[in-house]
mmCIF file of C-alpha atoms in Angstrom:
data_model
loop_
_atom_site.group_PDB
_atom_site.id
_atom_site.type_symbol
_atom_site.label_atom_id
_atom_site.label_comp_id
_atom_site.label_asym_id
_atom_site.label_seq_id
_atom_site.Cartn_x
_atom_site.Cartn_y
_atom_site.Cartn_z
ATOM 1 C CA MET X 102 -4.901 42.612 5.588
ATOM 2 C CA LEU X 103 -3.683 42.356 1.989
ATOM 3 C CA LYS X 104 -3.048 46.097 1.888
ATOM 4 C CA ILE X 105 -1.134 45.942 5.165
ATOM 5 C CA LEU X 106 1.043 43.147 3.764
ATOM 6 C CA ASP X 107 1.633 45.228 0.634
ATOM 7 C CA LYS X 108 2.612 48.259 2.718
ATOM 8 C CA VAL X 109 5.017 46.296 4.916
ATOM 9 C CA SER X 110 6.544 44.589 1.883
ATOM 10 C CA SER X 111 7.111 47.954 0.192
ATOM 11 C CA SER X 112 8.961 49.235 3.254
ATOM 12 C CA PHE X 113 11.493 46.428 2.733
ATOM 13 C CA GLY X 114 11.819 47.045 -0.982
ATOM 14 C CA MET X 115 9.574 44.141 -1.961
ATOM 15 C CA GLN X 116 6.380 44.118 -3.984
ATOM 16 C CA ILE X 117 3.433 41.725 -4.242
ATOM 17 C CA ASN X 118 2.983 40.442 -7.779
ATOM 18 C CA ALA X 119 -0.601 41.551 -8.450
ATOM 19 C CA ALA X 120 -0.759 39.590 -11.725
ATOM 20 C CA LYS X 121 -0.157 36.329 -9.852
ATOM 21 C CA THR X 122 -2.390 37.149 -6.868
ATOM 22 C CA GLU X 123 -6.112 36.341 -6.771
ATOM 23 C CA VAL X 124 -8.829 36.760 -4.129
ATOM 24 C CA VAL X 125 -11.872 34.566 -3.467
ATOM 25 C CA ILE X 126 -14.754 36.107 -1.482
ATOM 26 C CA LEU X 127 -16.393 33.775 1.040
ATOM 27 C CA PRO X 128 -19.199 32.858 1.502
ATOM 28 C CA ALA X 129 -20.462 32.333 -2.030
ATOM 29 C CA ASP X 130 -23.750 34.239 -1.336
ATOM 30 C CA PHE X 131 -21.890 37.450 -0.449
ATOM 31 C CA ASP X 132 -24.497 40.144 -1.315
ATOM 32 C CA ALA X 133 -22.433 43.322 -1.040
ATOM 33 C CA ASP X 134 -20.495 44.766 -3.947
ATOM 34 C CA LEU X 135 -17.241 42.944 -4.475
ATOM 35 C CA PRO X 136 -14.379 45.004 -3.063
ATOM 36 C CA THR X 137 -11.314 45.889 -5.116
ATOM 37 C CA PHE X 138 -7.751 45.523 -3.960
ATOM 38 C CA ALA X 139 -5.377 48.080 -5.393
ATOM 39 C CA LEU X 140 -1.768 47.288 -4.521
ATOM 40 C CA THR X 141 1.536 48.867 -5.400
ATOM 41 C CA GLY X 142 2.011 46.441 -8.262
ATOM 42 C CA GLY X 143 -1.523 46.849 -9.638
ATOM 43 C CA GLU X 144 -5.075 45.745 -8.926
ATOM 44 C CA VAL X 145 -5.702 42.219 -7.615
ATOM 45 C CA LYS X 146 -8.304 40.208 -9.496
ATOM 46 C CA THR X 147 -11.354 38.855 -7.613
ATOM 47 C CA VAL X 148 -12.256 35.349 -8.816
ATOM 48 C CA SER X 149 -14.687 32.575 -7.925
ATOM 49 C CA ALA X 150 -11.987 29.892 -7.725
ATOM 50 C CA PHE X 151 -8.205 29.518 -7.812
ATOM 51 C CA LYS X 152 -5.625 26.758 -7.478
ATOM 52 C CA TYR X 153 -3.698 26.483 -4.225
ATOM 53 C CA LEU X 154 -0.954 23.856 -3.714
ATOM 54 C CA GLY X 155 -2.261 21.929 -6.711
ATOM 55 C CA SER X 156 -5.944 21.856 -5.671
ATOM 56 C CA TRP X 157 -8.866 24.105 -6.585
ATOM 57 C CA ILE X 158 -10.374 26.369 -3.898
ATOM 58 C CA THR X 159 -13.907 27.610 -4.690
ATOM 59 C CA GLN X 160 -16.363 30.066 -3.158
ATOM 60 C CA SER X 161 -18.782 27.274 -2.273
ATOM 61 C CA GLY X 162 -16.110 25.292 -0.469
ATOM 62 C CA GLY X 163 -17.108 22.184 -2.457
ATOM 63 C CA VAL X 164 -14.861 19.741 -4.290
ATOM 64 C CA GLU X 165 -16.858 19.451 -7.531
ATOM 65 C CA LYS X 166 -14.356 21.461 -9.567
ATOM 66 C CA GLU X 167 -11.363 19.561 -8.180
ATOM 67 C CA ILE X 168 -13.045 16.217 -8.886
ATOM 68 C CA GLY X 169 -13.921 17.349 -12.406
ATOM 69 C CA VAL X 170 -10.317 18.325 -13.065
ATOM 70 C CA ARG X 171 -9.007 15.003 -11.770
ATOM 71 C CA VAL X 172 -11.542 13.016 -13.795
ATOM 72 C CA GLY X 173 -10.513 14.982 -16.873
ATOM 73 C CA ARG X 174 -6.861 14.152 -16.271
ATOM 74 C CA ALA X 175 -7.696 10.463 -15.831
ATOM 75 C CA LEU X 176 -9.709 10.440 -19.072
ATOM 76 C CA GLY X 177 -6.808 12.076 -20.853
ATOM 77 C CA VAL X 178 -4.407 9.409 -19.625
ATOM 78 C CA PHE X 179 -6.753 6.598 -20.651
ATOM 79 C CA ALA X 180 -7.219 8.214 -24.053
ATOM 80 C CA SER X 181 -3.455 8.149 -24.556
ATOM 81 C CA PHE X 182 -3.623 4.339 -24.256
ATOM 82 C CA ASP X 183 -5.869 3.973 -27.320
ATOM 83 C CA LYS X 184 -2.979 2.903 -29.541
ATOM 84 C CA ILE X 185 -1.940 0.309 -26.981
ATOM 85 C CA TRP X 186 -5.454 -1.142 -26.652
ATOM 86 C CA ALA X 187 -5.771 -1.250 -30.457
ATOM 87 C CA SER X 188 -2.477 -3.102 -30.875
ATOM 88 C CA LYS X 189 -2.773 -6.456 -32.619
ATOM 89 C CA LYS X 190 -0.540 -7.901 -29.928
ATOM 90 C CA MET X 191 -3.214 -7.172 -27.327
ATOM 91 C CA GLN X 192 -6.409 -8.327 -29.014
ATOM 92 C CA ASN X 193 -6.838 -11.096 -26.449
ATOM 93 C CA PRO X 194 -8.317 -9.661 -23.187
ATOM 94 C CA VAL X 195 -6.099 -12.033 -21.230
ATOM 95 C CA ASP X 196 -3.055 -10.312 -22.715
ATOM 96 C CA ARG X 197 -4.196 -6.887 -21.568
ATOM 97 C CA VAL X 198 -4.160 -7.574 -17.846
ATOM 98 C CA LYS X 199 -1.581 -10.220 -17.005
ATOM 99 C CA TYR X 200 -2.522 -10.468 -13.339
ATOM 100 C CA VAL X 201 -3.433 -8.295 -10.346
ATOM 101 C CA LEU X 202 -1.343 -8.065 -7.186
ATOM 102 C CA SER X 203 -3.098 -7.140 -3.946
ATOM 103 C CA GLY X 204 -1.086 -6.071 -0.943
ATOM 104 C CA HIS X 205 -1.590 -2.431 0.025
ATOM 105 C CA HIS X 206 -4.528 -1.060 2.025
ATOM 106 C CA GLY X 207 -4.813 2.274 0.198
ATOM 107 C CA PRO X 208 -3.711 4.277 -2.860
ATOM 108 C CA LEU X 209 -0.187 3.738 -4.182
ATOM 109 C CA THR X 210 2.093 6.781 -4.045
ATOM 110 C CA GLY X 211 5.117 5.217 -5.730
ATOM 111 C CA LEU X 212 5.830 2.419 -8.216
ATOM 112 C CA ARG X 213 9.361 1.892 -9.581
ATOM 113 C CA ARG X 214 11.280 -0.979 -11.179
ATOM 114 C CA ASN X 215 14.745 -1.736 -9.865
ATOM 115 C CA PRO X 216 17.228 -0.054 -12.272
ATOM 116 C CA PHE X 217 19.639 -3.006 -12.001
ATOM 117 C CA ASN X 218 17.110 -5.833 -12.405
ATOM 118 C CA SER X 219 13.778 -4.838 -13.932
ATOM 119 C CA LYS X 220 12.190 -8.131 -12.869
ATOM 120 C CA PHE X 221 11.812 -6.673 -9.376
ATOM 121 C CA PHE X 222 9.867 -3.519 -8.552
ATOM 122 C CA LEU X 223 9.042 -1.339 -5.553
ATOM 123 C CA SER X 224 5.562 -0.212 -4.508
ATOM 124 C CA ILE X 225 4.881 2.460 -1.894
ATOM 125 C CA GLY X 226 1.497 3.070 -0.295
ATOM 126 C CA ASP X 227 -0.452 3.230 2.975
ATOM 127 C CA TRP X 228 2.085 2.580 5.788
ATOM 128 C CA THR X 229 4.538 0.293 3.978
ATOM 129 C CA ALA X 230 6.890 -0.173 1.044
ATOM 130 C CA ARG X 231 6.994 -3.568 -0.684
ATOM 131 C CA VAL X 232 9.281 -5.308 -3.157
ATOM 132 C CA TRP X 233 7.642 -7.562 -5.758
ATOM 133 C CA THR X 234 8.686 -9.839 -8.590
ATOM 134 C CA ASP X 235 6.940 -10.112 -11.954
ATOM 135 C CA ASP X 236 7.122 -13.905 -11.711
ATOM 136 C CA THR X 237 3.503 -14.980 -12.311
ATOM 137 C CA ALA X 238 3.882 -17.811 -9.800
ATOM 138 C CA VAL X 239 4.306 -15.327 -6.925
ATOM 139 C CA ARG X 240 1.369 -13.077 -6.051
ATOM 140 C CA THR X 241 2.697 -11.753 -2.723
ATOM 141 C CA PRO X 242 5.519 -9.288 -1.967
ATOM 142 C CA ILE X 243 8.931 -10.853 -1.443
ATOM 143 C CA LEU X 244 9.901 -8.088 0.996
ATOM 144 C CA THR X 245 7.800 -5.724 3.108
ATOM 145 C CA THR X 246 8.954 -2.911 5.377
ATOM 146 C CA ARG X 247 7.537 -2.589 8.870
ATOM 147 C CA TYR X 248 4.290 -0.649 9.289
ATOM 148 C CA HIS X 249 4.995 3.011 10.040
ATOM 149 C CA ASN X 250 2.948 5.304 12.263
ATOM 150 C CA THR X 251 2.293 7.684 9.362
ATOM 151 C CA TYR X 252 1.427 7.424 5.674
ATOM 152 C CA LEU X 253 4.154 7.012 3.066
ATOM 153 C CA THR X 254 3.970 9.661 0.333
ATOM 154 C CA GLY X 255 6.516 8.439 -2.224
ATOM 155 C CA GLY X 256 10.025 7.247 -2.939
ATOM 156 C CA THR X 257 12.216 5.445 -5.446
ATOM 157 C CA TRP X 258 15.264 3.223 -5.922
ATOM 158 C CA SER X 259 18.801 4.566 -5.747
ATOM 159 C CA PRO X 260 20.212 4.947 -9.283
ATOM 160 C CA THR X 261 23.635 3.676 -8.146
ATOM 161 C CA ARG X 262 22.917 1.080 -5.414
ATOM 162 C CA PRO X 263 20.773 -1.965 -6.361
ATOM 163 C CA GLY X 264 19.756 -2.611 -2.745
ATOM 164 C CA VAL X 265 18.998 0.960 -1.650
ATOM 165 C CA PHE X 266 15.652 2.750 -1.899
ATOM 166 C CA PHE X 267 14.168 5.910 -0.382
ATOM 167 C CA THR X 268 10.721 6.539 1.135
ATOM 168 C CA THR X 269 9.120 9.835 2.159
ATOM 169 C CA LYS X 270 6.379 10.224 4.762
ATOM 170 C CA MET X 271 3.593 12.501 5.925
ATOM 171 C CA ASP X 272 5.446 13.392 9.130
ATOM 172 C CA GLY X 273 8.205 15.123 7.133
ATOM 173 C CA THR X 274 10.823 12.357 7.459
ATOM 174 C CA MET X 275 12.740 10.522 4.747
ATOM 175 C CA ASP X 276 13.952 6.936 5.232
ATOM 176 C CA VAL X 277 16.882 5.338 3.428
ATOM 177 C CA TRP X 278 16.654 1.539 3.244
ATOM 178 C CA ASP X 279 19.826 -0.444 2.516
ATOM 179 C CA LEU X 280 18.859 -4.081 1.908
ATOM 180 C CA TYR X 281 22.513 -5.033 1.510
ATOM 181 C CA TYR X 282 22.920 -4.628 5.282
ATOM 182 C CA LYS X 283 19.484 -5.014 6.907
ATOM 183 C CA HIS X 284 15.795 -5.431 6.062
ATOM 184 C CA ASN X 285 13.820 -4.719 9.231
ATOM 185 C CA GLU X 286 14.789 -1.075 9.816
ATOM 186 C CA PRO X 287 15.873 1.869 7.648
ATOM 187 C CA THR X 288 19.595 2.573 7.622
ATOM 188 C CA LEU X 289 18.994 6.317 7.907
ATOM 189 C CA THR X 290 16.021 8.499 8.889
ATOM 190 C CA VAL X 291 16.181 12.265 8.278
ATOM 191 C CA GLN X 292 13.692 14.861 9.528
ATOM 192 C CA VAL X 293 13.569 16.959 6.362
ATOM 193 C CA SER X 294 10.663 19.226 7.310
ATOM 194 C CA ASP X 295 7.764 19.657 9.697
ATOM 195 C CA SER X 296 5.441 19.568 6.661
ATOM 196 C CA PRO X 297 4.487 16.422 4.727
ATOM 197 C CA LEU X 298 6.944 15.375 2.013
ATOM 198 C CA THR X 299 5.175 15.382 -1.356
ATOM 199 C CA ALA X 300 7.832 14.906 -4.074
ATOM 200 C CA PHE X 301 11.151 13.125 -4.456
ATOM 201 C CA ALA X 302 13.913 12.817 -7.057
ATOM 202 C CA ALA X 303 17.423 11.342 -6.956
ATOM 203 C CA HIS X 304 20.391 12.583 -8.981
ATOM 204 C CA ASP X 305 21.863 10.124 -11.472
ATOM 205 C CA SER X 306 25.082 10.045 -9.446
ATOM 206 C CA GLY X 307 23.125 8.913 -6.371
ATOM 207 C CA SER X 308 24.991 11.464 -4.271
ATOM 208 C CA MET X 309 22.149 14.001 -4.027
ATOM 209 C CA VAL X 310 18.372 13.827 -3.635
ATOM 210 C CA ALA X 311 15.728 16.554 -3.860
ATOM 211 C CA VAL X 312 12.688 16.441 -1.583
ATOM 212 C CA GLY X 313 9.601 18.631 -2.016
ATOM 213 C CA THR X 314 7.274 19.527 0.858
ATOM 214 C CA ALA X 315 3.627 20.515 1.216
ATOM 215 C CA ASP X 316 4.570 24.092 2.125
ATOM 216 C CA GLY X 317 6.242 24.614 -1.266
ATOM 217 C CA SER X 318 9.870 24.097 -0.195
ATOM 218 C CA ILE X 319 12.519 22.055 -2.001
ATOM 219 C CA ASN X 320 15.304 20.482 0.051
ATOM 220 C CA ILE X 321 18.545 19.208 -1.484
ATOM 221 C CA LEU X 322 20.270 16.499 0.562
ATOM 222 C CA GLN X 323 23.820 15.192 0.121
ATOM 223 C CA MET X 324 24.170 11.411 0.433
ATOM 224 C CA SER X 325 27.287 9.843 1.948
ATOM 225 C CA SER X 326 29.545 7.655 -0.176
ATOM 226 C CA GLY X 327 28.323 4.610 1.753
ATOM 227 C CA LEU X 328 24.786 5.229 0.472
ATOM 228 C CA SER X 329 25.721 6.270 -3.071
ATOM 229 C CA GLU X 330 28.661 4.029 -4.054
ATOM 230 C CA MET X 331 28.082 0.375 -4.873
ATOM 231 C CA ALA X 332 29.793 -2.158 -2.638
ATOM 232 C CA LEU X 333 31.874 -5.041 -3.999
ATOM 233 C CA ASN X 334 29.633 -7.848 -5.351
ATOM 234 C CA GLU X 335 26.551 -5.942 -4.176
ATOM 235 C CA LYS X 336 24.626 -6.416 -7.425
ATOM 236 C CA SER X 337 24.971 -10.216 -7.413
ATOM 237 C CA ALA X 338 24.282 -10.373 -3.665
ATOM 238 C CA ILE X 339 21.045 -8.373 -4.013
ATOM 239 C CA ASN X 340 19.910 -10.435 -7.011
ATOM 240 C CA ASN X 341 20.597 -13.641 -5.094
ATOM 241 C CA MET X 342 18.658 -12.317 -2.118
ATOM 242 C CA PHE X 343 15.672 -11.374 -4.292
ATOM 243 C CA ASP X 344 15.762 -14.808 -5.984
ATOM 244 C CA ARG X 345 15.964 -16.532 -2.600
ATOM 245 C CA GLU X 346 12.977 -14.577 -1.271
ATOM 246 C CA THR X 347 11.076 -15.330 -4.481
ATOM 247 C CA ALA X 348 11.705 -19.065 -4.035
ATOM 248 C CA ARG X 349 10.601 -18.850 -0.393
ATOM 249 C CA GLU X 350 7.328 -17.137 -1.376
ATOM 250 C CA LYS X 351 6.759 -19.801 -4.042
ATOM 251 C CA ASN X 352 7.190 -22.548 -1.465
ATOM 252 C CA LEU X 353 4.838 -20.791 0.958
ATOM 253 C CA GLU X 354 2.160 -20.315 -1.687
ATOM 254 C CA LYS X 355 2.569 -23.966 -2.759
ATOM 255 C CA ALA X 356 2.165 -25.140 0.843
ATOM 256 C CA ILE X 357 -0.941 -22.971 1.293
ATOM 257 C CA LYS X 358 -2.492 -24.319 -1.909
ATOM 258 C CA GLU X 359 -1.782 -27.914 -0.861
ATOM 259 C CA ALA X 360 -3.318 -27.272 2.562
ATOM 260 C CA LYS X 361 -6.450 -25.811 0.936
ATOM 261 C CA VAL X 362 -6.750 -28.793 -1.430
ATOM 262 C CA LYS X 363 -6.353 -31.210 1.488
ATOM 263 C CA ALA X 364 -8.991 -29.337 3.498
ATOM 264 C CA ARG X 365 -11.426 -29.414 0.560
ATOM 265 C CA LYS X 366 -10.870 -33.146 0.062
ATOM 266 C CA GLU X 367 -11.425 -33.817 3.778
ATOM 267 C CA ALA X 368 -14.619 -31.743 3.765
ATOM 268 C CA ALA X 369 -15.832 -33.573 0.642
ATOM 269 C CA ARG X 370 -15.100 -36.952 2.276
ATOM 270 C CA LYS X 371 -17.107 -36.003 5.371
ATOM 271 C CA ASP X 372 -19.974 -34.779 3.213
ATOM 272 C CA GLU X 373 -19.889 -38.019 1.250
ATOM 273 C CA LEU X 374 -20.040 -40.108 4.432
ATOM 274 C CA ALA X 375 -22.909 -38.032 5.728
ATOM 275 C CA ASP X 376 -24.784 -38.355 2.431
ATOM 276 C CA ASN X 377 -24.373 -42.172 2.389
ATOM 277 C CA VAL X 378 -26.214 -42.683 5.708
ATOM 278 C CA THR X 379 -29.921 -43.317 5.071
ATOM 279 C CA PRO X 380 -32.740 -42.361 7.463
ATOM 280 C CA GLU X 381 -33.310 -46.084 8.192
ATOM 281 C CA GLN X 382 -29.645 -46.482 9.189
ATOM 282 C CA LEU X 383 -29.849 -43.420 11.431
ATOM 283 C CA GLN X 384 -32.980 -44.856 13.106
ATOM 284 C CA ALA X 385 -31.282 -48.240 13.594
ATOM 285 C CA ILE X 386 -28.243 -46.564 15.161
ATOM 286 C CA GLU X 387 -30.507 -44.582 17.469
ATOM 287 C CA ASP X 388 -32.499 -47.694 18.486
ATOM 288 C CA GLU X 389 -29.272 -49.606 19.204
ATOM 289 C CA PHE X 390 -27.989 -46.745 21.340
ATOM 290 C CA MET X 391 -31.220 -46.546 23.313
ATOM 291 C CA ALA X 392 -31.227 -50.344 23.859
ATOM 292 C CA GLU X 393 -27.644 -50.317 25.130
ATOM 293 C CA THR X 394 -28.476 -47.416 27.420
ATOM 294 C CA ALA X 395 -31.534 -49.222 28.857
ATOM 295 C CA GLU X 396 -29.531 -52.445 29.324
ATOM 296 C CA GLY X 397 -26.797 -50.576 31.129
ATOM 297 C CA ALA X 398 -29.328 -48.898 33.431
ATOM 298 C CA THR X 399 -30.914 -52.303 34.325
ATOM 299 C CA GLY X 400 -27.540 -53.832 35.135
ATOM 300 C CA TYR X 401 -26.660 -50.911 37.361
ATOM 301 C CA ALA X 402 -29.972 -51.286 39.248
ATOM 302 C CA ASP X 403 -29.331 -55.032 39.835
ATOM 303 C CA GLU X 404 -25.857 -54.357 41.178
ATOM 304 C CA ALA X 405 -27.227 -51.702 43.495
ATOM 305 C CA GLY X 406 -29.853 -54.139 44.851
ATOM 306 C CA HIS X 407 -27.242 -56.815 45.623
ATOM 307 C CA GLY X 408 -25.132 -54.240 47.322
ATOM 308 C CA ASP X 409 -27.999 -53.192 49.642
ATOM 309 C CA GLY X 410 -28.677 -56.837 50.694
ATOM 310 C CA GLY X 411 -25.042 -57.276 51.615
ATOM 311 C CA ASP X 412 -25.138 -54.254 53.867
ATOM 312 C CA GLU X 413 -28.232 -55.611 55.713
ATOM 313 C CA GLN X 414 -26.566 -58.978 56.309
ATOM 314 C CA GLY X 415 -23.505 -57.345 57.620
ATOM 315 C CA GLY X 416 -25.614 -55.232 59.978
ATOM 316 C CA ALA X 417 -27.480 -58.250 61.322
#
């Protein structure tokens, strides 16, 4: 098949780059002599593994090599933090991790601070995008997009509009959210490709964005002036909106905490009342109940007897 492709390509004046082409023989226990592939541009190398779309493909079909590579990258990143961990300003463990925010149901694919107010930042993961504040009194997102039918793969803030951010998705669509006008739905949705969108970058002017796809394509999109040029008083309006939502979340969290405290106090009061009742008191209460029940039954029987006598007199 490779030779046929090489022959057809040559007929159109094109040539396969043999130096950048590799072949993996499957299955791994292939007993016959490894074949050679001589093309117009040279001989193709037969290997046991190669990288395809950023991931390693091996003869065994396993993921051990890919996992090893990813673990190595993670170790390298952690090693680069050694100077930070050794800083005298971070000797106290409490200073190292300020707090943890929980909100997404899977890995994050994007995390960006707002370029106009760094106190607020955007997180993208699972089926939603969320806006947070670094105010330690608020541990929940101040804004959350609706849940989409497909995973979000990335995104970022607009470099020129404080209330605009972009999200990319597995179904090949890109959403543009303009918080200056509405929160519940994206202002614009574009079907960029039929393949998942895997990378995203916005030009400093905000007028163009580049979107990468899983099939190796790069798409350049032109943004309208309405999505790239800041509106009058937009910056202050967005900051006020973020502050208002922050205050609302604070009030909600305060109300929840007060409700939990009240519930704990009520449960403790009931436990205390239950603990203060002795077995003798319980027995006395039970005896009193049984006596009242027996007395009530006797009175009912007497009334029934008088009633029967009345009926007989009436009949006579």
